[in-house]
Short mmCIF file of C-alpha atoms in Angstrom, two decimals:
data_model
loop_
_atom_site.label_atom_id
_atom_site.label_comp_id
_atom_site.label_asym_id
_atom_site.label_seq_id
_atom_site.Cartn_x
_atom_site.Cartn_y
_atom_site.Cartn_z
CA UNK A 1222 65.05 118.32 113.03
CA UNK A 1223 67.85 116.40 111.35
CA UNK A 1224 68.93 116.31 107.71
CA UNK A 1225 67.05 114.69 104.88
CA UNK A 1226 68.61 111.72 103.10
CA UNK A 1227 68.72 111.11 99.36
CA UNK A 1228 67.58 107.83 97.82
CA UNK A 1229 68.99 106.25 94.67
CA UNK A 1230 65.65 106.25 92.81
CA UNK A 1231 65.18 109.16 90.40
CA UNK A 1232 62.18 111.02 88.96
CA UNK A 1233 61.63 113.52 86.13
CA UNK A 1234 61.80 117.00 87.69
CA UNK A 1235 59.78 119.98 86.35
CA UNK A 1236 62.97 121.54 84.93
CA UNK A 1237 63.52 118.52 82.69
CA UNK A 1238 66.37 117.02 84.73
CA UNK A 1239 66.58 113.77 86.66
CA UNK A 1240 66.53 114.24 90.42
CA UNK A 1241 66.69 111.83 93.32
CA UNK A 1242 63.86 111.27 95.76
CA UNK A 1243 64.54 112.34 99.36
CA UNK A 1244 63.08 111.44 102.74
CA UNK A 1245 63.42 111.27 106.51
CA UNK A 1246 64.31 107.57 106.86
CA UNK A 1247 67.36 105.61 105.77
CA UNK A 1248 67.70 101.89 106.43
CA UNK A 1249 71.37 100.88 106.44
CA UNK A 1250 71.27 97.08 106.27
CA UNK A 1251 75.04 96.98 105.78
CA UNK A 1252 75.29 97.30 109.57
CA UNK A 1253 73.39 94.02 109.94
CA UNK A 1254 75.58 92.31 107.32
CA UNK A 1255 78.63 93.03 109.48
CA UNK A 1256 77.16 90.93 112.30
CA UNK A 1257 76.61 87.27 111.32
CA UNK A 1258 74.40 86.47 114.32
CA UNK A 1259 72.11 89.43 113.57
CA UNK A 1260 72.02 88.45 109.89
CA UNK A 1261 70.99 84.92 110.88
CA UNK A 1262 68.06 86.30 112.91
CA UNK A 1263 66.71 88.05 109.79
CA UNK A 1264 67.30 84.92 107.71
CA UNK A 1265 65.45 82.73 110.25
CA UNK A 1266 62.46 85.08 110.25
CA UNK A 1267 62.22 85.17 106.45
CA UNK A 1268 62.75 81.40 106.18
CA UNK A 1269 59.78 80.86 108.49
CA UNK A 1270 57.66 83.27 106.40
CA UNK A 1271 58.55 81.36 103.24
CA UNK A 1272 57.67 78.00 104.75
CA UNK A 1273 54.27 79.32 105.85
CA UNK A 1274 53.29 81.25 102.73
CA UNK A 1275 54.96 79.50 99.77
CA UNK A 1276 53.51 76.06 99.25
CA UNK A 1277 56.53 74.48 97.51
CA UNK A 1278 60.07 74.84 98.86
CA UNK A 1279 62.53 76.73 96.61
CA UNK A 1280 65.51 75.03 95.01
CA UNK A 1281 67.64 78.19 94.99
CA UNK A 1282 67.90 81.74 96.32
CA UNK A 1283 69.50 84.49 94.23
CA UNK A 1284 70.68 87.70 95.85
CA UNK A 1285 70.27 91.06 94.12
CA UNK A 1286 73.51 93.06 94.02
CA UNK A 1287 74.93 94.29 96.22
CA UNK A 1288 72.84 94.36 99.37
CA UNK A 1289 71.14 91.01 98.84
CA UNK A 1290 74.33 88.96 98.48
CA UNK A 1291 75.11 88.37 102.19
CA UNK A 1292 71.45 87.93 103.02
CA UNK A 1293 70.97 85.37 100.22
CA UNK A 1294 73.84 83.28 101.58
CA UNK A 1295 72.40 83.31 105.10
CA UNK A 1296 68.92 82.42 103.82
CA UNK A 1297 70.21 79.58 101.64
CA UNK A 1298 71.81 78.00 104.70
CA UNK A 1299 68.54 78.22 106.64
CA UNK A 1300 66.52 76.76 103.76
CA UNK A 1301 69.22 74.18 102.91
CA UNK A 1302 69.03 75.03 99.24
CA UNK A 1303 71.35 76.41 96.56
CA UNK A 1304 72.53 79.98 96.92
CA UNK A 1305 73.82 82.49 94.42
CA UNK A 1306 73.67 86.10 93.32
CA UNK A 1307 73.34 88.27 90.27
CA UNK A 1308 76.11 90.62 89.18
CA UNK A 1309 76.14 94.18 87.89
CA UNK A 1310 78.01 94.38 84.60
CA UNK A 1311 79.03 97.89 83.49
CA UNK A 1312 77.90 99.02 80.05
CA UNK A 1313 80.15 101.35 78.05
CA UNK A 1314 79.78 103.75 75.17
CA UNK A 1315 83.03 103.55 73.31
CA UNK A 1316 86.12 102.67 75.33
CA UNK A 1317 85.81 105.13 78.22
CA UNK A 1318 82.23 106.34 78.86
CA UNK A 1319 80.23 104.18 81.25
CA UNK A 1320 76.51 104.58 80.59
CA UNK A 1321 75.09 102.26 83.24
CA UNK A 1322 74.85 98.64 84.35
CA UNK A 1323 73.01 95.49 83.37
CA UNK A 1324 72.27 92.48 85.51
CA UNK A 1325 73.93 89.16 84.75
CA UNK A 1326 73.36 85.59 85.98
CA UNK A 1327 76.45 84.09 84.36
CA UNK A 1328 78.06 83.17 87.69
CA UNK A 1329 74.99 81.56 89.29
CA UNK A 1330 72.47 80.76 86.59
CA UNK A 1331 69.39 78.70 87.56
CA UNK A 1332 68.57 75.75 85.34
CA UNK A 1333 65.20 75.19 83.67
CA UNK A 1334 62.46 74.30 86.14
CA UNK A 1335 64.35 75.62 89.17
CA UNK A 1336 62.16 77.31 91.79
CA UNK A 1337 63.91 80.54 92.75
CA UNK A 1338 63.52 83.11 95.52
CA UNK A 1339 64.94 86.57 94.83
CA UNK A 1340 66.60 88.17 97.85
CA UNK A 1341 67.11 91.90 98.53
CA UNK A 1342 68.19 93.73 101.66
CA UNK A 1343 65.78 96.69 101.44
CA UNK A 1344 62.87 96.69 98.96
CA UNK A 1345 61.54 99.95 97.61
CA UNK A 1346 60.51 100.23 93.95
CA UNK A 1347 61.25 96.59 93.00
CA UNK A 1348 62.98 97.72 89.80
CA UNK A 1349 65.93 95.38 90.42
CA UNK A 1350 63.67 92.52 91.45
CA UNK A 1351 61.55 92.93 88.31
CA UNK A 1352 64.66 92.91 86.10
CA UNK A 1353 65.84 89.74 87.85
CA UNK A 1354 62.46 88.05 87.47
CA UNK A 1355 62.71 88.65 83.72
CA UNK A 1356 66.24 87.19 83.53
CA UNK A 1357 65.35 84.16 85.63
CA UNK A 1358 62.10 83.28 83.89
CA UNK A 1359 63.67 83.73 80.43
CA UNK A 1360 65.92 80.82 81.41
CA UNK A 1361 62.90 78.64 82.12
CA UNK A 1362 63.20 78.88 85.90
CA UNK A 1363 60.29 79.98 88.10
CA UNK A 1364 60.35 82.84 90.64
CA UNK A 1365 58.14 81.86 93.59
CA UNK A 1366 58.78 84.86 95.89
CA UNK A 1367 60.73 88.06 96.43
CA UNK A 1368 62.05 88.40 99.98
CA UNK A 1369 63.77 91.26 101.75
CA UNK A 1370 64.99 92.04 105.22
CA UNK A 1371 63.01 95.26 105.22
CA UNK A 1372 60.18 96.29 102.89
CA UNK A 1373 59.88 100.08 102.86
CA UNK A 1374 57.23 100.08 100.13
CA UNK A 1375 53.48 99.57 100.50
CA UNK A 1376 53.56 96.59 98.15
CA UNK A 1377 52.90 92.96 99.11
CA UNK A 1378 53.38 91.51 95.63
CA UNK A 1379 55.20 92.17 92.36
CA UNK A 1380 53.29 91.97 89.10
CA UNK A 1381 55.21 90.31 86.26
CA UNK A 1382 53.20 89.82 83.08
CA UNK A 1383 50.05 88.04 84.34
CA UNK A 1384 51.78 86.60 87.37
CA UNK A 1385 51.60 87.98 90.92
CA UNK A 1386 54.72 87.15 92.94
CA UNK A 1387 54.47 87.51 96.74
CA UNK A 1388 56.78 89.84 98.62
CA UNK A 1389 57.85 88.61 102.07
CA UNK A 1390 59.95 90.51 104.59
CA UNK A 1391 61.27 90.33 108.13
CA UNK A 1392 60.15 93.93 108.74
CA UNK A 1393 57.58 95.99 106.84
CA UNK A 1394 57.75 99.75 107.43
CA UNK A 1395 56.33 101.81 104.54
CA UNK A 1396 58.38 105.02 104.36
CA UNK A 1397 57.36 108.23 102.61
CA UNK A 1398 59.61 109.60 99.89
CA UNK A 1399 59.40 113.10 98.47
CA UNK A 1400 60.26 114.94 95.31
CA UNK A 1401 62.70 117.72 96.04
CA UNK A 1402 60.08 120.31 95.04
CA UNK A 1403 57.46 119.03 97.51
CA UNK A 1404 56.49 121.59 100.17
CA UNK A 1405 57.37 119.20 103.02
CA UNK A 1406 61.06 119.16 102.04
CA UNK A 1407 61.86 122.01 99.63
CA UNK A 1408 63.14 124.40 102.34
CA UNK A 1409 65.59 121.76 103.59
CA UNK A 1410 66.72 121.10 100.01
CA UNK A 1411 67.28 124.83 99.39
CA UNK A 1412 69.30 125.14 102.61
CA UNK A 1413 71.40 122.12 101.74
CA UNK A 1414 70.13 120.24 104.79
CA UNK A 1415 70.44 116.89 103.05
CA UNK A 1416 72.90 114.01 102.98
CA UNK A 1417 73.42 112.86 99.39
CA UNK A 1418 75.51 109.80 100.27
CA UNK A 1419 73.94 108.53 103.52
CA UNK A 1420 75.67 105.15 103.59
CA UNK A 1421 79.08 106.84 103.55
CA UNK A 1422 77.90 109.53 105.99
CA UNK A 1423 76.46 107.05 108.45
CA UNK A 1424 78.64 108.10 111.40
CA UNK A 1425 77.46 111.69 110.96
CA UNK A 1426 73.81 110.61 110.79
CA UNK A 1427 74.26 108.50 113.94
CA UNK A 1428 75.62 111.53 115.81
CA UNK A 1429 72.62 113.59 114.67
CA UNK A 1430 70.17 110.93 115.88
CA UNK A 1431 71.90 110.65 119.26
CA UNK A 1432 71.76 114.43 119.73
CA UNK A 1433 67.94 114.44 120.07
#
């Protein structure tokens, strides 16, 4: 009854363009980040999961930008280990045209042999996590888990080369996403019943939810 929301992940549409997936659910973890006590509850839950399911304690947690940065700090305090985060570095074509971003570990680079946990706020496709695994393991460090506050995928592990890395979360709620041409959503897309920037339209979405 309410609007659809657009996700950041894209797919190849039938018309040859790139389009964003859409769906009915949006998890705005930024609202937890604003509340330190709530953030600590998530960190405590994930810390307990790690202690139960990862046999050797990590030396360091690294947050994925931007949503994993606050969560990584809270989790590092619970685990009493090093904390850090990756950065997004813009890539340019010429002097003025930005063509994307790359991940960097220059600020908080793990040393060889360091056992690392990657931290995200909401996990979906694990594209960022996979890119971080590559950066971390190229430095000779070892990724022992990927953790997130909320896992909205159906996955319980990330495959990297021949290695299976466990995915742990405080909450696991697989959420369906749709292509814009799918029959379940195409009428809403045609009518414009969609919020393309849900994080910045959060107040409006809250009002819609409270109206039901």
